[in-house]
Structure formats: C-alpha cells, structure tokens
JSON list of C-alpha atoms in Angstrom, two decimals:
[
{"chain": "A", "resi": 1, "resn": "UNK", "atom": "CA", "xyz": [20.17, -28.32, 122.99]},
{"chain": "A", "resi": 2, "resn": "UNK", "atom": "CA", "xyz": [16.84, -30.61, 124.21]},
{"chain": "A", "resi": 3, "resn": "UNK", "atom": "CA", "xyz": [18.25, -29.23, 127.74]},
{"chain": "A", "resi": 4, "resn": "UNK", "atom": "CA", "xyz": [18.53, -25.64, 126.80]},
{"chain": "A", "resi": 5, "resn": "UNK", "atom": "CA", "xyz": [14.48, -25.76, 124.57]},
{"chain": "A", "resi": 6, "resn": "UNK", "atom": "CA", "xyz": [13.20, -27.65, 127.84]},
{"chain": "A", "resi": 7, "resn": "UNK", "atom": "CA", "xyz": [14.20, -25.24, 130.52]},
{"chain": "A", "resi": 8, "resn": "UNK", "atom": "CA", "xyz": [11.78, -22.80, 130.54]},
{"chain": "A", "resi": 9, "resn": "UNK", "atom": "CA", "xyz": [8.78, -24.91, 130.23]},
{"chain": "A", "resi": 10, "resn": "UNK", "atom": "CA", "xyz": [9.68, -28.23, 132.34]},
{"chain": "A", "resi": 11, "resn": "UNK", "atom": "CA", "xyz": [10.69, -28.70, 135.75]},
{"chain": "A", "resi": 12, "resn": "UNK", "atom": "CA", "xyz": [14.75, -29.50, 136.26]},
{"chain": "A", "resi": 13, "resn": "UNK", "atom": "CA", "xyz": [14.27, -33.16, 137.19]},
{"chain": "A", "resi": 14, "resn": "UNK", "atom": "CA", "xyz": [12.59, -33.82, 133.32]},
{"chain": "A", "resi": 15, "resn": "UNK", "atom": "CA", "xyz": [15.19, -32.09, 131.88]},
{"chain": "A", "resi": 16, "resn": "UNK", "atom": "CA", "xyz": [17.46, -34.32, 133.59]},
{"chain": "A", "resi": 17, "resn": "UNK", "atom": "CA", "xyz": [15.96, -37.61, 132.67]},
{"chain": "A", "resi": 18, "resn": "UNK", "atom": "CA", "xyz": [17.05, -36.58, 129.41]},
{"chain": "A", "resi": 19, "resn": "UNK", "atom": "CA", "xyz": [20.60, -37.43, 130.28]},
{"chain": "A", "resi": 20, "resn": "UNK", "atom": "CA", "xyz": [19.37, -41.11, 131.43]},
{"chain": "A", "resi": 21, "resn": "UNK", "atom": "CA", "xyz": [17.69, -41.65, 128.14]},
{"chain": "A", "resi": 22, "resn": "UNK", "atom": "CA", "xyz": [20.98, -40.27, 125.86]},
{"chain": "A", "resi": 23, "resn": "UNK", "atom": "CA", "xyz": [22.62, -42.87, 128.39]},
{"chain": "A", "resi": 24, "resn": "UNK", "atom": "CA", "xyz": [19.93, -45.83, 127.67]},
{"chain": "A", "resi": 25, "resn": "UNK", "atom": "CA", "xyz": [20.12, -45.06, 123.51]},
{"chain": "A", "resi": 26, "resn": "UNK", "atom": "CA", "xyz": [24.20, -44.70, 123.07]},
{"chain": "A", "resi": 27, "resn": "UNK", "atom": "CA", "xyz": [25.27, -47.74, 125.57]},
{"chain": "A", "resi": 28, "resn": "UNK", "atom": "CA", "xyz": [22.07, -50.08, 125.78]},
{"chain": "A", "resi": 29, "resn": "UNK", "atom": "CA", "xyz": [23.03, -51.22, 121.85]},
{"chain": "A", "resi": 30, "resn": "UNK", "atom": "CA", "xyz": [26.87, -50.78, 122.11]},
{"chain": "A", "resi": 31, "resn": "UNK", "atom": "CA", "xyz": [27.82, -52.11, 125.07]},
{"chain": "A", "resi": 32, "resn": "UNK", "atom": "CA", "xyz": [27.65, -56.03, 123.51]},
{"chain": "A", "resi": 33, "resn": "UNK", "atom": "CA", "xyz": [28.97, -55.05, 120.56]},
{"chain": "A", "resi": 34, "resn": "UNK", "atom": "CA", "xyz": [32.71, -53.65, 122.39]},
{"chain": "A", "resi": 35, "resn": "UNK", "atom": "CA", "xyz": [32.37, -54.46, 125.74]},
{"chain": "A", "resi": 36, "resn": "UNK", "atom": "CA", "xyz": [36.19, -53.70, 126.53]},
{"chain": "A", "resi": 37, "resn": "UNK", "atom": "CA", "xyz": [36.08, -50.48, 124.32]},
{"chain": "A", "resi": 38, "resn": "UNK", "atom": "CA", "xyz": [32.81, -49.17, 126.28]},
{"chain": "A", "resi": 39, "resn": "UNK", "atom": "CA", "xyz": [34.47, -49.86, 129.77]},
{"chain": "A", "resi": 40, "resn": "UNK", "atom": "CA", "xyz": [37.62, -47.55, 128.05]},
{"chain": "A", "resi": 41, "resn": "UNK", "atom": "CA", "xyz": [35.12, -44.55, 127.09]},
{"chain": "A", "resi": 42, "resn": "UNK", "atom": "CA", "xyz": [33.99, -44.64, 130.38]},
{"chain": "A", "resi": 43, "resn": "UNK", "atom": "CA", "xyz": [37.25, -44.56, 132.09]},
{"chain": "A", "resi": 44, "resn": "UNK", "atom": "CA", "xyz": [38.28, -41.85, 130.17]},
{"chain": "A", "resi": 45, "resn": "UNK", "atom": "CA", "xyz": [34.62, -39.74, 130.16]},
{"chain": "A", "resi": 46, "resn": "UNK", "atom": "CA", "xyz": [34.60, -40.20, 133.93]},
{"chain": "A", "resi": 47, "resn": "UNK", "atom": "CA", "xyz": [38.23, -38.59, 134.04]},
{"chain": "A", "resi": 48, "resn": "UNK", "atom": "CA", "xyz": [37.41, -35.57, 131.74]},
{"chain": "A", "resi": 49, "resn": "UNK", "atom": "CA", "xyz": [34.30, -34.72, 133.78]},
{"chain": "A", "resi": 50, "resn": "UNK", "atom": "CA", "xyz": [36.44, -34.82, 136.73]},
{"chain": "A", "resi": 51, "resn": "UNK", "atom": "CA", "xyz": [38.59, -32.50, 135.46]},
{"chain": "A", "resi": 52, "resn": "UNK", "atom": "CA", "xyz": [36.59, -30.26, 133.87]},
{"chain": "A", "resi": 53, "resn": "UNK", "atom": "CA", "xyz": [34.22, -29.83, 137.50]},
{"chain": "A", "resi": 54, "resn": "UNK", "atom": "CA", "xyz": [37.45, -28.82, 138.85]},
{"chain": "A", "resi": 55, "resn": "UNK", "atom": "CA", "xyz": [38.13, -26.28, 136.45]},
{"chain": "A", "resi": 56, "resn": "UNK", "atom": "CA", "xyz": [34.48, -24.86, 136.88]},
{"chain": "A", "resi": 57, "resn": "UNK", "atom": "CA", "xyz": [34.80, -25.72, 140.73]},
{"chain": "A", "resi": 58, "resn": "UNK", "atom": "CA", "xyz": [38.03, -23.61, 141.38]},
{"chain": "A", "resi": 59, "resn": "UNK", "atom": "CA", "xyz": [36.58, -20.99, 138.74]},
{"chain": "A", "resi": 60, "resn": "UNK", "atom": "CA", "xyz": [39.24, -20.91, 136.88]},
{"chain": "A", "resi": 61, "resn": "UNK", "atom": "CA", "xyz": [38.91, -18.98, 133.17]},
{"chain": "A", "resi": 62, "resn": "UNK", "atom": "CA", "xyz": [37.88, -18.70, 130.48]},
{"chain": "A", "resi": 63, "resn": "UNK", "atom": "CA", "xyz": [35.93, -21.74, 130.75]},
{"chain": "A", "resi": 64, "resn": "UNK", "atom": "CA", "xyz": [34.41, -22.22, 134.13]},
{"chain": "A", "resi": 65, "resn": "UNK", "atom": "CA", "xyz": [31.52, -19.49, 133.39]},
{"chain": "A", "resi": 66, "resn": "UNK", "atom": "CA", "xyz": [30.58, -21.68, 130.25]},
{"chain": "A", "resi": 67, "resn": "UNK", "atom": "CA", "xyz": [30.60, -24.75, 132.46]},
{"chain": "A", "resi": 68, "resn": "UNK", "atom": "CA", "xyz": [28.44, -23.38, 134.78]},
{"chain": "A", "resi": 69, "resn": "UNK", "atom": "CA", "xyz": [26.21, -21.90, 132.71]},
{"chain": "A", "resi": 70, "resn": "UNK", "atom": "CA", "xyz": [25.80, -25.56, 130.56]},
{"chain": "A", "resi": 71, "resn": "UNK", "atom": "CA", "xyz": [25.20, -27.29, 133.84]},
{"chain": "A", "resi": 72, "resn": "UNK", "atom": "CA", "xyz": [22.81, -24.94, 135.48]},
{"chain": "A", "resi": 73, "resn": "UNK", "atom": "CA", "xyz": [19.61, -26.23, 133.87]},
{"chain": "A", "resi": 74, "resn": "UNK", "atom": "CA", "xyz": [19.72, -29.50, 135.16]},
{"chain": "A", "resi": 75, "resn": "UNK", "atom": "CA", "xyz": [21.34, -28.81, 138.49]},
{"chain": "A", "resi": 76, "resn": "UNK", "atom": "CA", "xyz": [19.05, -29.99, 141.66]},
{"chain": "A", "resi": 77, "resn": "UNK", "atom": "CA", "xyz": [19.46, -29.06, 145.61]},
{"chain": "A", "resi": 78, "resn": "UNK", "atom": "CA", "xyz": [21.90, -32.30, 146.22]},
{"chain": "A", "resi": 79, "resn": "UNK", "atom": "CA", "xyz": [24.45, -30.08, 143.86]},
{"chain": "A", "resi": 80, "resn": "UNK", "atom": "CA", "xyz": [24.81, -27.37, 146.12]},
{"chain": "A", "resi": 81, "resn": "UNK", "atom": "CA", "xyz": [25.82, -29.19, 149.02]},
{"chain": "A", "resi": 82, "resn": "UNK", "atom": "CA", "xyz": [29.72, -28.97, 148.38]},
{"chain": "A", "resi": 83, "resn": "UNK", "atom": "CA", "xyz": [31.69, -27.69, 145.19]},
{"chain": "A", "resi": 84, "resn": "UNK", "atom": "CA", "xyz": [31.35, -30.41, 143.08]},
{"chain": "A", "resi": 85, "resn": "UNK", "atom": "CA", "xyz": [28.46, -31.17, 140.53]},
{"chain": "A", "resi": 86, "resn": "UNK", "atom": "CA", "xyz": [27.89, -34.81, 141.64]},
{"chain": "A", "resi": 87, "resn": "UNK", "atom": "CA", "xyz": [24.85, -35.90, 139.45]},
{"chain": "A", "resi": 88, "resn": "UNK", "atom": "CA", "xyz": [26.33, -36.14, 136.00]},
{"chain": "A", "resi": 89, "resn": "UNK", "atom": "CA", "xyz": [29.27, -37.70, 137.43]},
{"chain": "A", "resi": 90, "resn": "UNK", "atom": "CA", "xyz": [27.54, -40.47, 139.88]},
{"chain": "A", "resi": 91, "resn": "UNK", "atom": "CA", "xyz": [24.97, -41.31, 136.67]},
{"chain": "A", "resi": 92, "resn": "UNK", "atom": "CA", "xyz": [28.34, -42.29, 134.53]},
{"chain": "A", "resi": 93, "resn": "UNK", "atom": "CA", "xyz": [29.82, -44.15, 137.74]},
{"chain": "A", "resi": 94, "resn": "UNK", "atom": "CA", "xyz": [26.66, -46.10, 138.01]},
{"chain": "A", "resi": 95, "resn": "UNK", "atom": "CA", "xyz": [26.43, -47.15, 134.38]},
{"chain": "A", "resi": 96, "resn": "UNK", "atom": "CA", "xyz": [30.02, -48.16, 134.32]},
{"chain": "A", "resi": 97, "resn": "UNK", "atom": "CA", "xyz": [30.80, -49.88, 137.58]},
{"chain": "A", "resi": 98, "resn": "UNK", "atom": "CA", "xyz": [29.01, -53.39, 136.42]},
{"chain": "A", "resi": 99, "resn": "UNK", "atom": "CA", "xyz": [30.16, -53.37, 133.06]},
{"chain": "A", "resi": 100, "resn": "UNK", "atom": "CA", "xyz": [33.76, -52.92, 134.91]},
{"chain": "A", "resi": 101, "resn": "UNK", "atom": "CA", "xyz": [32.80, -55.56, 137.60]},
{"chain": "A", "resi": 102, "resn": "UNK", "atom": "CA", "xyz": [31.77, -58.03, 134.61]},
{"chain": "A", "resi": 103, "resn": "UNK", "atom": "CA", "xyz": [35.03, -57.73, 132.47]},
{"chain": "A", "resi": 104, "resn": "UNK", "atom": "CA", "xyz": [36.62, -58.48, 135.80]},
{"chain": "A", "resi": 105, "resn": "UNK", "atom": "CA", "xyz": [35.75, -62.05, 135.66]},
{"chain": "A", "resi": 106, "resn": "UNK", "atom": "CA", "xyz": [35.27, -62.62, 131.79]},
{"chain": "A", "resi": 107, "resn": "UNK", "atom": "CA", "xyz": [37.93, -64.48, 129.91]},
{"chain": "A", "resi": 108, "resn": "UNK", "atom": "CA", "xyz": [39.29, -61.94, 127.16]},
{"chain": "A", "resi": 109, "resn": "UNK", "atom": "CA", "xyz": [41.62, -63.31, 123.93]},
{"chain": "A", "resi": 110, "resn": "UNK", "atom": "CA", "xyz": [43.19, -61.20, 120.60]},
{"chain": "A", "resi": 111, "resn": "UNK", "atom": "CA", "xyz": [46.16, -61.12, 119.19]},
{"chain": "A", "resi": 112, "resn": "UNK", "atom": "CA", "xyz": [49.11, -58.85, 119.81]},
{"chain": "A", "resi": 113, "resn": "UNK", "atom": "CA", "xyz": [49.27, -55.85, 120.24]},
{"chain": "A", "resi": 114, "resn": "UNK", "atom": "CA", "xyz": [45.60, -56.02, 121.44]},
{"chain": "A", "resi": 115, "resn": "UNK", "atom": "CA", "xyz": [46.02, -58.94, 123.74]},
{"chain": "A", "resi": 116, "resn": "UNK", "atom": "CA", "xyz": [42.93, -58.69, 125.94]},
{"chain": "A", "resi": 117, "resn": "UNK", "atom": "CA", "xyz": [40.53, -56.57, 123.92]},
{"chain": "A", "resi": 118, "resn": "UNK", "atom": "CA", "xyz": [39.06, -59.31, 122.19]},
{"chain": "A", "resi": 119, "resn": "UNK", "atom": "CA", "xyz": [36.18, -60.52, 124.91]},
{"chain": "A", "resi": 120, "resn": "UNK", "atom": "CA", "xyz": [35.15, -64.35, 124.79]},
{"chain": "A", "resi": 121, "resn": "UNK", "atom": "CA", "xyz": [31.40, -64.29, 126.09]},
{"chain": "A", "resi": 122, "resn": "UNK", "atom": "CA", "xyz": [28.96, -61.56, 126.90]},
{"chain": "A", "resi": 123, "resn": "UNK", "atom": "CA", "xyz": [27.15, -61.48, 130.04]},
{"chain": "A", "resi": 124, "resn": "UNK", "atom": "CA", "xyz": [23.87, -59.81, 130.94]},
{"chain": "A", "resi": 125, "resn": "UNK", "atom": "CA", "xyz": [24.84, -57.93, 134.17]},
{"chain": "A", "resi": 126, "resn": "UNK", "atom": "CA", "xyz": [27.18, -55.97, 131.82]},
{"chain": "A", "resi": 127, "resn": "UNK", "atom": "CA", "xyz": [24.11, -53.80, 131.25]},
{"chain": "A", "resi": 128, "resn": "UNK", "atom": "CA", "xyz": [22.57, -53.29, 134.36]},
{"chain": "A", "resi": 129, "resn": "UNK", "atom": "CA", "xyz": [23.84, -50.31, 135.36]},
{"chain": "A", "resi": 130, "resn": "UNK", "atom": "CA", "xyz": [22.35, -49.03, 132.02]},
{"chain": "A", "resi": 131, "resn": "UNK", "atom": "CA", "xyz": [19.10, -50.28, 132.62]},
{"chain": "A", "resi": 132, "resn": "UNK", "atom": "CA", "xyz": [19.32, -49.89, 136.10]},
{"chain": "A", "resi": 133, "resn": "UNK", "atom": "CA", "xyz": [20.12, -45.73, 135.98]},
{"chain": "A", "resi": 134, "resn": "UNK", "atom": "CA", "xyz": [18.53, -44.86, 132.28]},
{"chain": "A", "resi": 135, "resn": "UNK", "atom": "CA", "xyz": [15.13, -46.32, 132.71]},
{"chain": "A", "resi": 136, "resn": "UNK", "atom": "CA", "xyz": [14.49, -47.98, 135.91]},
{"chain": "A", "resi": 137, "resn": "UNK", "atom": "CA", "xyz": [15.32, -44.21, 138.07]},
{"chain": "A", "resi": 138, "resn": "UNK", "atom": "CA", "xyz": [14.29, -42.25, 134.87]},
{"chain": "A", "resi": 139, "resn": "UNK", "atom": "CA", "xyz": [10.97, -44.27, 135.06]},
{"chain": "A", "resi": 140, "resn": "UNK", "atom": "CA", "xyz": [10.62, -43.37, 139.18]},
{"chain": "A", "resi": 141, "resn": "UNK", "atom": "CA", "xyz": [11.21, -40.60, 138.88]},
{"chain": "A", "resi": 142, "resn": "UNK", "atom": "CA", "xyz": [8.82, -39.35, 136.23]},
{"chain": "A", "resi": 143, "resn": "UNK", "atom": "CA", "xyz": [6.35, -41.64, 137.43]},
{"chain": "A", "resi": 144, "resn": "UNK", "atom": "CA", "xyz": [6.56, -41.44, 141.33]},
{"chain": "A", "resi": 145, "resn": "UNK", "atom": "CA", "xyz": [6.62, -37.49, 140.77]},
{"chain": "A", "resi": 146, "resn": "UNK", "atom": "CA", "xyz": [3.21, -37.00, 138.90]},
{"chain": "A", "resi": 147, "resn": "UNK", "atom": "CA", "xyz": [0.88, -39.96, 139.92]},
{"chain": "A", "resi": 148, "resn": "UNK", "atom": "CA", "xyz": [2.58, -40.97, 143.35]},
{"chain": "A", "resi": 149, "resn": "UNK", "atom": "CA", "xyz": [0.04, -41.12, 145.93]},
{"chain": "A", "resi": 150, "resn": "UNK", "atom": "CA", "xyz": [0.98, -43.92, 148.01]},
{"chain": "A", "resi": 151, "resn": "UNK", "atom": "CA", "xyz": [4.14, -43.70, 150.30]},
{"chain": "A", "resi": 152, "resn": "UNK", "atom": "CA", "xyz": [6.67, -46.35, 151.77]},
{"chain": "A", "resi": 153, "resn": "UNK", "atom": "CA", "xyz": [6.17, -46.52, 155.64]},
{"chain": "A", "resi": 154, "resn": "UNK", "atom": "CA", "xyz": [9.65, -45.25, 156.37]},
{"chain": "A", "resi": 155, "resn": "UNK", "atom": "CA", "xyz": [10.58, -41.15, 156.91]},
{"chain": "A", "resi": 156, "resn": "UNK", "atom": "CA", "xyz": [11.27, -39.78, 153.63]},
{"chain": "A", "resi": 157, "resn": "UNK", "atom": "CA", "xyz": [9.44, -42.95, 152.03]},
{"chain": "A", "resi": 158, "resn": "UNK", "atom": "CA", "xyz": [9.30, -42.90, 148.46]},
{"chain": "A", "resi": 159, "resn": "UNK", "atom": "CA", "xyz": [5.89, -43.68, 145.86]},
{"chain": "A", "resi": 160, "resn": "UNK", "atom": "CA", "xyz": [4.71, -47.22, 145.57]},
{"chain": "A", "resi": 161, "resn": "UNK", "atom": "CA", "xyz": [4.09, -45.84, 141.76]},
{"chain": "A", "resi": 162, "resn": "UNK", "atom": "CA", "xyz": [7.31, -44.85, 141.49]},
{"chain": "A", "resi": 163, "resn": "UNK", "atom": "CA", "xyz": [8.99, -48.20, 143.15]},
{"chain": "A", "resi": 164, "resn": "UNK", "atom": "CA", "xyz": [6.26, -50.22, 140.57]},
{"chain": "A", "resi": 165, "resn": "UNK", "atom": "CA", "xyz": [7.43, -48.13, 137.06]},
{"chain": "A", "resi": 166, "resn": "UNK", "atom": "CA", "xyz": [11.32, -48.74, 138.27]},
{"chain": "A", "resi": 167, "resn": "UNK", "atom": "CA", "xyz": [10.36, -52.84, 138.82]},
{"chain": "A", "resi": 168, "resn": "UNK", "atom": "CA", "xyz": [8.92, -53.10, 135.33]},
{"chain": "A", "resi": 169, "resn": "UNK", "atom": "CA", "xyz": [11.40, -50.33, 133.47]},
{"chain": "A", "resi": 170, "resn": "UNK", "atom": "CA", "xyz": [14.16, -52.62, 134.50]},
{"chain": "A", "resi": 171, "resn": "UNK", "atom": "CA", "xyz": [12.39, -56.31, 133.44]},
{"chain": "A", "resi": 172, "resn": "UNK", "atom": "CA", "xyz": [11.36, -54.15, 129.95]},
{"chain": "A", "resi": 173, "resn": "UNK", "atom": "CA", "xyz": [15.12, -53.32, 129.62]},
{"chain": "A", "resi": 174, "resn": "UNK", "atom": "CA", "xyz": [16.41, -56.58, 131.12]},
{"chain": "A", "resi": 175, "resn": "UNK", "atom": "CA", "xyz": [13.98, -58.53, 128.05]},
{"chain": "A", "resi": 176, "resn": "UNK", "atom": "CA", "xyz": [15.24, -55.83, 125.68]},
{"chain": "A", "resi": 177, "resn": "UNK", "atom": "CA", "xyz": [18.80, -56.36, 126.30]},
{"chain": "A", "resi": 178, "resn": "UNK", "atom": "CA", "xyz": [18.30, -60.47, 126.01]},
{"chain": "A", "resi": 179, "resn": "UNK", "atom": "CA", "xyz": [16.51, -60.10, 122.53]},
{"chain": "A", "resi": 180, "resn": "UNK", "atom": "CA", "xyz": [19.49, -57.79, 121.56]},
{"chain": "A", "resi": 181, "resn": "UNK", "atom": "CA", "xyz": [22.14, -60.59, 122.76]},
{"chain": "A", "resi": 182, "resn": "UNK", "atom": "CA", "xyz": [20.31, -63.03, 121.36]},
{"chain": "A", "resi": 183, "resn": "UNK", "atom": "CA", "xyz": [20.15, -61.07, 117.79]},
{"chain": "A", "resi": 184, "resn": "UNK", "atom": "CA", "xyz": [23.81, -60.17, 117.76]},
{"chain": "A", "resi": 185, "resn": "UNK", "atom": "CA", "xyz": [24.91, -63.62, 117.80]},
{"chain": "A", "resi": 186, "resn": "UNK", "atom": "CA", "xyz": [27.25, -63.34, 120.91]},
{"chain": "A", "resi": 187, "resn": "UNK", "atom": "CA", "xyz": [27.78, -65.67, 123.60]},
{"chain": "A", "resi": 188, "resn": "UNK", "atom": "CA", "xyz": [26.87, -65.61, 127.00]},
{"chain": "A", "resi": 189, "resn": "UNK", "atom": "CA", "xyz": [22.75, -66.00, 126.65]},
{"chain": "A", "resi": 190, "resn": "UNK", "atom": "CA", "xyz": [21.20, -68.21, 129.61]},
{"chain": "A", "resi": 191, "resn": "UNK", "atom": "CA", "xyz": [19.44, -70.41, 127.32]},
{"chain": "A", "resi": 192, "resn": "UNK", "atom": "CA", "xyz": [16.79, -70.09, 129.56]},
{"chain": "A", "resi": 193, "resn": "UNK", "atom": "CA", "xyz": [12.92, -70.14, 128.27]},
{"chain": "A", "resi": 194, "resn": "UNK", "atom": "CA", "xyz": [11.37, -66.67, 127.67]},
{"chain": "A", "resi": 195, "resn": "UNK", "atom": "CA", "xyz": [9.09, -67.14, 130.82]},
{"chain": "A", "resi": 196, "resn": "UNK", "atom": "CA", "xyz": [11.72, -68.27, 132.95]},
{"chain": "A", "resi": 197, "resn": "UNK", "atom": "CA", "xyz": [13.72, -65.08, 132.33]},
{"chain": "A", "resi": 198, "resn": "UNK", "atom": "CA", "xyz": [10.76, -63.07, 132.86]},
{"chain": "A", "resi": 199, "resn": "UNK", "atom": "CA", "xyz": [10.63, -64.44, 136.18]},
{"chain": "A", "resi": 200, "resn": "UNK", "atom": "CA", "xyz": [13.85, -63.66, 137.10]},
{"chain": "A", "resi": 201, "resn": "UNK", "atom": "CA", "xyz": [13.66, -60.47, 135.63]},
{"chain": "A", "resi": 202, "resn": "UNK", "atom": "CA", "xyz": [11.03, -59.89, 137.58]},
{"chain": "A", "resi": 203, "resn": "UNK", "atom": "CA", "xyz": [12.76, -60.72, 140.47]},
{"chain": "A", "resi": 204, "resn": "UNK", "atom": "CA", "xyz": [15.68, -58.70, 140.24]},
{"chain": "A", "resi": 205, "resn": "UNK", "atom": "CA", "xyz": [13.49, -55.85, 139.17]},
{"chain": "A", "resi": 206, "resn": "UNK", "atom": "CA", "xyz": [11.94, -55.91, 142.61]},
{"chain": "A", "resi": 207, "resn": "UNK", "atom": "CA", "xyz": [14.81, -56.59, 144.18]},
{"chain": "A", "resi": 208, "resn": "UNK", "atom": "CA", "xyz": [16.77, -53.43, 143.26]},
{"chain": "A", "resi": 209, "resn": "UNK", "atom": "CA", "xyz": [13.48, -51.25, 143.03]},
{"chain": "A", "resi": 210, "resn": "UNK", "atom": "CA", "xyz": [12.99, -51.84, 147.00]},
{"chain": "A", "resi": 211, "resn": "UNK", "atom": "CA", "xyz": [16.36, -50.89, 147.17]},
{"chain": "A", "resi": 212, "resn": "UNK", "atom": "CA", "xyz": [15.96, -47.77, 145.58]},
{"chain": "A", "resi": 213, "resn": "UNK", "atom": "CA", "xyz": [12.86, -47.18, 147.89]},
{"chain": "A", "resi": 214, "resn": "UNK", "atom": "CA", "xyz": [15.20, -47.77, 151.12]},
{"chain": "A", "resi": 215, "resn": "UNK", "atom": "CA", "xyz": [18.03, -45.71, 150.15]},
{"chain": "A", "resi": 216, "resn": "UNK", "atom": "CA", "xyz": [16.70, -41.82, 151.00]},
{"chain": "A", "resi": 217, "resn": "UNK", "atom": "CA", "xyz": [19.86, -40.83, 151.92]},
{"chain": "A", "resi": 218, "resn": "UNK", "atom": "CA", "xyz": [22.53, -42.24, 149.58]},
{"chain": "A", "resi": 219, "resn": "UNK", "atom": "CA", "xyz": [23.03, -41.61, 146.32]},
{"chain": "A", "resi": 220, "resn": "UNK", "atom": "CA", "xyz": [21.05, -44.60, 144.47]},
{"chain": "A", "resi": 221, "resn": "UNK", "atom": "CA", "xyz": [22.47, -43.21, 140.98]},
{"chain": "A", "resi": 222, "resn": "UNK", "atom": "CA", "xyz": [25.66, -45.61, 142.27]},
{"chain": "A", "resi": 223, "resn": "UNK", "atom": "CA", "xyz": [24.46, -48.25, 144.68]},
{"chain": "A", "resi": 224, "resn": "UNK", "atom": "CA", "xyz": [21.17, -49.36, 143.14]},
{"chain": "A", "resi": 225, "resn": "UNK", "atom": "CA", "xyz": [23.42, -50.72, 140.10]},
{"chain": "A", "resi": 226, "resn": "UNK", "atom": "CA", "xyz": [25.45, -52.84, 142.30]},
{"chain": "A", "resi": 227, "resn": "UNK", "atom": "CA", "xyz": [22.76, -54.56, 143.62]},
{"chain": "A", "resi": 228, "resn": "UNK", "atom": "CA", "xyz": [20.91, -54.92, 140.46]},
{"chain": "A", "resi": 229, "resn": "UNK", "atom": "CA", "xyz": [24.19, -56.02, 138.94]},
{"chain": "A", "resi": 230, "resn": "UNK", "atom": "CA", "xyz": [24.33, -58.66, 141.79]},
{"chain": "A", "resi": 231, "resn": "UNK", "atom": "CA", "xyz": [20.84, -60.09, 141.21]},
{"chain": "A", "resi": 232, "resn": "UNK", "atom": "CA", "xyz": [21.75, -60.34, 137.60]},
{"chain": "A", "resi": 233, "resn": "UNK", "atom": "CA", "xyz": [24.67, -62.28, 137.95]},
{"chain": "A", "resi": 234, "resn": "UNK", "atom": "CA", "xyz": [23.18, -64.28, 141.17]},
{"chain": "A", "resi": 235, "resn": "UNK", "atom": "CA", "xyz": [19.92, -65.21, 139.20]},
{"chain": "A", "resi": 236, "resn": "UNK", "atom": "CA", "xyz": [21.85, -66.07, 135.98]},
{"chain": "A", "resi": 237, "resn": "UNK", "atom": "CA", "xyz": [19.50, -63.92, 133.63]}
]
C-alpha cells in the first residue's frame, strides 16, 4: 500500500527502497533468533516469486494482469530487458546467499525429528546480505541520486556521496547487528573491543562500497553481498 500512496508523487527508485527497508526491519532482528528457519523462508519465497514471474511472464490468467499491475510501480529500465522481473528477485537472492553460505559451515544440533535445526553459534556475516542490500544500496542510492556531485573516474562512474552513505550504512548496520547479538545472548560475538570492531567495520564497509562503485554493469543487488559477506567472515567482525 506505501508503494501504491507513493507512486504518484515519488520517483520509482524511492518507491523501491521501500522494499530494502521492509527487508532491513523483518530479517535484520530475526535472522539470530532462527537462523535455519530464515534460510527456509527464503528458499521457499525465492521459489514462489519464481513461479509466480512465470505465470505473469507467460501471461497466463486470471492472475498475470494483477501481477503486473502490483509490480509496475516499482519496475525500472533493467526490467524490461528480457521477460523476467529481476529486481525483486535478485534483492531476496542477495539477502539470502550469506546467511546460506554461513549455515554451510556452522555446526547445527536438536533432537529428532529436527536433527539439524537447532544452530550452535551465530555468526555475523549471516547478516550481511541484509545490511549489505537494505541499507548500504538503499543508502546509495537515495543519497548518490540527490546530492551526488562527484563521480568515480571510470565510464558510468558512480557518486563519491553515494559510495560514502553505502560505507557508513553498512558499519551503522554492522554495529547494530553486534549490539543485537550481543543482547540476545547467542554465541558467536568476536569479543572484540567496541573500537576494534568499528575498525573493521569500517573496513569492510569500504571494501564492499568500492565494489559497488566498480560494478556498472552487473547486478550489485547479488555480488556486493558476497564480498561483503567475505570481508565479514575474513575480518572476524
């Protein structure tokens, strides 16, 4: 409905940034908290939007005119290069592929019949795809669109503003996540001091905002996260 009120008096790359933030404000808190059941929604949110953009794609009725019509408002030029509605689907891929690399290599425990849904530790680089596509590209975006001025040497160069609000979206939700692990209780924090995971932070903010600079071709909704999720897990934050 925010979508729908916002369409005729914002531009169609705010109205998607809403998405990022419903992202940011339903897995940011939850992801600790159920780790394996998180990773499951995905799976299974990522397979119903797949099917339901083929319905829409092959026009097939009753219900790929209300499809279309739901998607429309936040649909951008990259859309309408092939059949298939690729942003909601590569913002979903990018918040779930570390969470999905970092239950890879966590130990798991429970007790028949759920035998492996009971996670031992938590890890921080199970987040960074949320931080890395709900604020640090929301913040770029927004940012680098209304006060950019400065450009990256390179053709098709992106803001400096917008490269400096994804550094700092990502160390605010990087801190945030850390104060959250640390309230819950779990296992898995660093134990590092405060100023030595700002650092890093820090660090791996820059690191996968220069990223996001260099990639004006690919889709950085899916390989930004990767990298961020491998300065997470390289720095030890």
């Amino acid at each position: 409905m925010v979508v729908f009120r916002l369409s005729a008096v914002v531009e169609v790359d705010t109205r998607r940034k809403v998405f990022h933030g419903m992202m940011v404000a339903m897995f940011l808190p939850t992801i600790f908290v159920d780790p394996p059941f998180i990773a499951l929604a995905f799976a299974l949110i990522l397979s119903i939007f797949l099917l339901l953009d083929l319905f829409r794609a092959s026009q097939l009725p009753p219900i790929s005119k209300p499809l279309t019509y739901f998607l429309a408002p936040y649909v951008d030029g990259r859309d309408h290069r092939g059949p298939i509605i690729v942003s909601h689907i590569f913002l979903l891929i990018g918040c779930a592929i570390p969470l999905w690399l970092s239950l890879a290599a966590t130990p798991r425990d429970g007790i028949r019949p759920f035998g492996g849904w009971d996670v031992m530790r938590r890890d921080m680089s199970m987040i960074s795809g949320v931080v890395c596509v709900g604020m640090g590209d929301a913040a770029a975006s927004l940012i680098g669109r209304r006060y950019g001025r400065r450009r990256w040497p390179w053709s098709g160069g992106k803001s400096l503003e917008g490269s400096l609000a994804f550094a700092v979206a990502v160390v605010v939700g990087l801190g945030a996540a850390r104060a959250w692990l640390l309230l819950g209780g779990w296992v898995g924090d660093s134990g590092d001091r405060w100023t030595v995971t700002l650092g890093k932070a820090i660090v791996a903010g820059a690191g996968s905002s220069f990223t996001e600079a260099v990639l004006t071709g690919g889709n950085d909704n899916v390989i930004v996260p990767v990298i961020l999720w491998l300065l997470v897990r390289g720095l030890k934050i």
